[in-house]
Coordinates of C-alpha atoms in Angstrom, one line a residue:
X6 CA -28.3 -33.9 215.0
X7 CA -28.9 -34.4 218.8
X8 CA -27.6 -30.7 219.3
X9 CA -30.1 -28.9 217.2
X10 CA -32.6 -31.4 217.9
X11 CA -32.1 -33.3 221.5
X12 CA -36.0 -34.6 221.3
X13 CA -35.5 -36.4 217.9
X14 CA -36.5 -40.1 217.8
X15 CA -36.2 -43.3 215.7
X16 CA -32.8 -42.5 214.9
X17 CA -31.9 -45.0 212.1
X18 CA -29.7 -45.7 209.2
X19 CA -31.4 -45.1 205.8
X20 CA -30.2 -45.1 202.1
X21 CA -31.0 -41.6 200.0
X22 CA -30.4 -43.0 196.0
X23 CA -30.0 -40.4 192.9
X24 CA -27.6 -38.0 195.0
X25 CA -24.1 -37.9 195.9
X26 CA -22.5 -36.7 199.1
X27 CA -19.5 -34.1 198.2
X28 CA -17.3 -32.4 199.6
X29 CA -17.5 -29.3 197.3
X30 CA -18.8 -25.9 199.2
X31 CA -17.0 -24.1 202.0
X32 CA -19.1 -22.6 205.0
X33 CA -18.1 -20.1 207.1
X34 CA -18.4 -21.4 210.0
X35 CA -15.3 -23.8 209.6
X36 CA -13.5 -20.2 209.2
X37 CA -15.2 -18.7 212.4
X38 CA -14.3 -22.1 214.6
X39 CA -10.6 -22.0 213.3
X40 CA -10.6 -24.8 211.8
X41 CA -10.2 -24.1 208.1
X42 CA -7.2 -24.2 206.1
X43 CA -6.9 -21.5 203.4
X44 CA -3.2 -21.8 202.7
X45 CA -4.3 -25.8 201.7
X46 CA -7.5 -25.6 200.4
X47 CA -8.8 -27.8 203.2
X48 CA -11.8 -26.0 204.0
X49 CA -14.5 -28.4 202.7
X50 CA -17.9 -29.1 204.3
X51 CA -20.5 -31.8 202.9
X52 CA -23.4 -31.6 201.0
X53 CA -25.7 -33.7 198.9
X54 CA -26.2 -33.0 195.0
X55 CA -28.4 -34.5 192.5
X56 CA -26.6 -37.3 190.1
X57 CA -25.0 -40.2 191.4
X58 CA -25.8 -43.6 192.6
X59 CA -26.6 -42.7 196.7
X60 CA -25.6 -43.2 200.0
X61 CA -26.0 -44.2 203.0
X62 CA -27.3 -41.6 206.0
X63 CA -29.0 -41.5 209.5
X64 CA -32.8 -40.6 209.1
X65 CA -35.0 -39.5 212.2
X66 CA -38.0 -37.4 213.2
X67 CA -38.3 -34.2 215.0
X68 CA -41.0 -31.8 215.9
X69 CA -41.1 -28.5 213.9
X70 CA -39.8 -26.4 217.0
X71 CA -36.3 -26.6 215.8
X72 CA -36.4 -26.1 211.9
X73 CA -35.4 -22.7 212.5
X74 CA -32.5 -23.2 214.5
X75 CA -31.8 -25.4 211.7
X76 CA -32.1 -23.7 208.9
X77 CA -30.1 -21.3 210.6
X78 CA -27.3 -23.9 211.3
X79 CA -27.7 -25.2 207.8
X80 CA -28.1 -21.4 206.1
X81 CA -25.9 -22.2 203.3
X82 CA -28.2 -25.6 202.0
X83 CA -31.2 -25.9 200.1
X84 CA -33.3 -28.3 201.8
X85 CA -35.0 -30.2 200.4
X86 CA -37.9 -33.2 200.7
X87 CA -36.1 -36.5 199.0
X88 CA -37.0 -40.1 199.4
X89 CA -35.3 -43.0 201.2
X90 CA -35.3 -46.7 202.1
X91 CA -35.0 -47.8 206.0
X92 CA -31.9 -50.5 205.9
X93 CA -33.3 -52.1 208.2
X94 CA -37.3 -52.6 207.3
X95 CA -36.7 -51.9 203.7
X96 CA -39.8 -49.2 204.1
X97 CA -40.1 -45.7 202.1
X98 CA -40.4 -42.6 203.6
X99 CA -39.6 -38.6 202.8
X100 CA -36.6 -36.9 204.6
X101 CA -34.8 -33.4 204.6
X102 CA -32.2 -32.9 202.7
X103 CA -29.0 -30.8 202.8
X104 CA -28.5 -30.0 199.0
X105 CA -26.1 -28.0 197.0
X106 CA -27.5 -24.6 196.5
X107 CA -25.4 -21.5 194.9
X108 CA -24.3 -18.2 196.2
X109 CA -27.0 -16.2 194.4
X110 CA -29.6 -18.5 196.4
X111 CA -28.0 -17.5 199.7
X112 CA -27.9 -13.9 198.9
X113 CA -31.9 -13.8 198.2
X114 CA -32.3 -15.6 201.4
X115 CA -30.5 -14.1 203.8
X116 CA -29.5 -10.8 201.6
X117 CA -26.0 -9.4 200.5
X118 CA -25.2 -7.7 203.7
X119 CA -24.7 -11.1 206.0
X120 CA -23.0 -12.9 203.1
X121 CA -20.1 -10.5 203.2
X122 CA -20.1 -10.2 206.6
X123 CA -19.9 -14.2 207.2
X124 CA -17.9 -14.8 203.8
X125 CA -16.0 -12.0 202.3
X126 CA -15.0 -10.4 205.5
X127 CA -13.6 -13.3 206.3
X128 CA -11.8 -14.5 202.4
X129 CA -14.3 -16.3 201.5
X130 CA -15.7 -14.9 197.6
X131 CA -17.9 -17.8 197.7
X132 CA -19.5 -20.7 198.9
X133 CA -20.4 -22.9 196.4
X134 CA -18.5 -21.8 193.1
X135 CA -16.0 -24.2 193.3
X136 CA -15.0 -25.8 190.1
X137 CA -14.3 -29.9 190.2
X138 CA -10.7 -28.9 189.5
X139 CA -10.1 -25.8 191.9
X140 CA -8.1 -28.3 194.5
X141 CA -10.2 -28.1 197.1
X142 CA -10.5 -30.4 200.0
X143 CA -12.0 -31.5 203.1
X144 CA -11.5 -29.8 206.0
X145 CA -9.5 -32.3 208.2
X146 CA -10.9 -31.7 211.2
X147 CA -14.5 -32.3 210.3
X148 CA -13.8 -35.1 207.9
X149 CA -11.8 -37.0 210.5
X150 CA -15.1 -36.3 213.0
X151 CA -17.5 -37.4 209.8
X152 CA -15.0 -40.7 209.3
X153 CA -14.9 -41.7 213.0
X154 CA -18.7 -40.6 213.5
X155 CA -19.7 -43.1 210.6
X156 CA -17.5 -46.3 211.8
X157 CA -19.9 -45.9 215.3
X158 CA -22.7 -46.2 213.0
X159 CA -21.7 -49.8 211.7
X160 CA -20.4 -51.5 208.5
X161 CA -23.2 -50.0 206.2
X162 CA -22.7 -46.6 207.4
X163 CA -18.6 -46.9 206.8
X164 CA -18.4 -48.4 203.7
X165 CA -20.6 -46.2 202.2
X166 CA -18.8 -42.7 204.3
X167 CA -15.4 -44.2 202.5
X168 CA -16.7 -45.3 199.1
X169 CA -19.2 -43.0 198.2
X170 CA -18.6 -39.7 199.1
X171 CA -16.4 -37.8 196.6
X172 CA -14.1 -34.6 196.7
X173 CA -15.1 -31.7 194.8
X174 CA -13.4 -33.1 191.6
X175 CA -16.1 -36.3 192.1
X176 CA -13.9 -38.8 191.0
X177 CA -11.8 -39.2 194.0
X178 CA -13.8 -41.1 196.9
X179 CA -12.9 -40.2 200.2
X180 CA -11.0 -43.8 200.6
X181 CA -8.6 -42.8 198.3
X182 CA -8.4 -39.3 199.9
X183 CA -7.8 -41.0 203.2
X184 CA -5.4 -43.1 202.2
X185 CA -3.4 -40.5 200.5
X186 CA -3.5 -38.0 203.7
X187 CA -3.7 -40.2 206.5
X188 CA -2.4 -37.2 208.3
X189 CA -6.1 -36.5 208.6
X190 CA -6.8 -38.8 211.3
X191 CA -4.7 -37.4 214.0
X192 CA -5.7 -33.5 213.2
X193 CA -7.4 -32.9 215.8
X194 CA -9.7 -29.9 216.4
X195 CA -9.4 -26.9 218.9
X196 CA -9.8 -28.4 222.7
X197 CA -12.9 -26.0 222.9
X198 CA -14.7 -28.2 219.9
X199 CA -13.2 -31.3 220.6
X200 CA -16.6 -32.6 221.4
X201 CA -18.3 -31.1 218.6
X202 CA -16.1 -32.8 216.3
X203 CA -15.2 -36.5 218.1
X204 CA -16.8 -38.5 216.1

């Protein structure tokens, strides 16, 4: 957040209920850093979709002046406005939201010729058509940034990385995931993006 946004305040944990965090679409930009894996299928990025019983997140505000540089980092989302609870005042208030879109929205937003360019040129057919039993999975590199990167954020924040977030087939929580590859937690990324993806 502080990269596309270094002026954002009242950084705070919040809970978003009705969605669930997924790792179920594959962006191109895991492809362009090197860090995805074709050969396993581990080429996963997270995203929020509609169903589920919530999760915990970090909620903070911004100025407009960077919305395009993040919609531009975030091309691939729908974003939308979805309601949350403050954990720690228990108050209301309206966020943006990185939600599941499908390839056919990207294509009308940013038009057929950059989708092959950033995806098929690079063997990617799609971004989002990813059925729950296609095998794929998180990208290690990123979800061992997103697990370390959520145990700084404190108890709430962990628990709710490891126990509800769910792998394209959402069934499998990313505890079980973990503890069936704990190989993930020592693959580390490129030195170049090492402090992209610390935690």
């Amino acid at each position: 957040a502080r990269t596309t946004f270094p002026e954002l305040s009242g950084f705070r944990l919040a809970r978003v209920d009705g969605y669930r965090r997924i790792f179920a679409h594959t962006p191109s930009l895991f492809v362009q850093r090197g860090i995805a894996d074709s050969n396993s299928l581990q080429m996963a990025s997270l995203s929020a979709e509609q169903g589920g019983g919530g999760f915990v997140c970090t909620a903070f505000e911004v100025d407009d002046v960077g919305m395009e540089a993040f919609r531009e980092r975030e091309e691939e989302f729908e974003l939308r406005m979805v309601p949350f609870t403050d954990l720690s005042t228990g108050r209301g208030g309206t966020g943006l939201l990185c939600v599941a879109s499908t390839d056919a929205a990207y294509v009308a937003q940013w038009g057929q010729e950059r989708f092959d360019e950033l995806y098929t040129k690079k063997g990617l057919s799609s971004i989002w058509n990813w059925p729950a039993e296609s095998g794929l999975r998180p990208c290690a590199a990123y979800l061992r940034h997103c697990r370390l990167a959520a145990a700084k954020l404190g108890e709430a924040c962990e628990q709710s990385f490891l126990n509800e977030t769910f792998l394209v087939d959402r069934r499998t929580t990313i505890r079980e995931y973990l503890a069936e590859h704990p190989e993930v937690m020592t693959t580390l990324p490129p030195e170049s993006l090492r402090e992209r993806y610390g935690g």
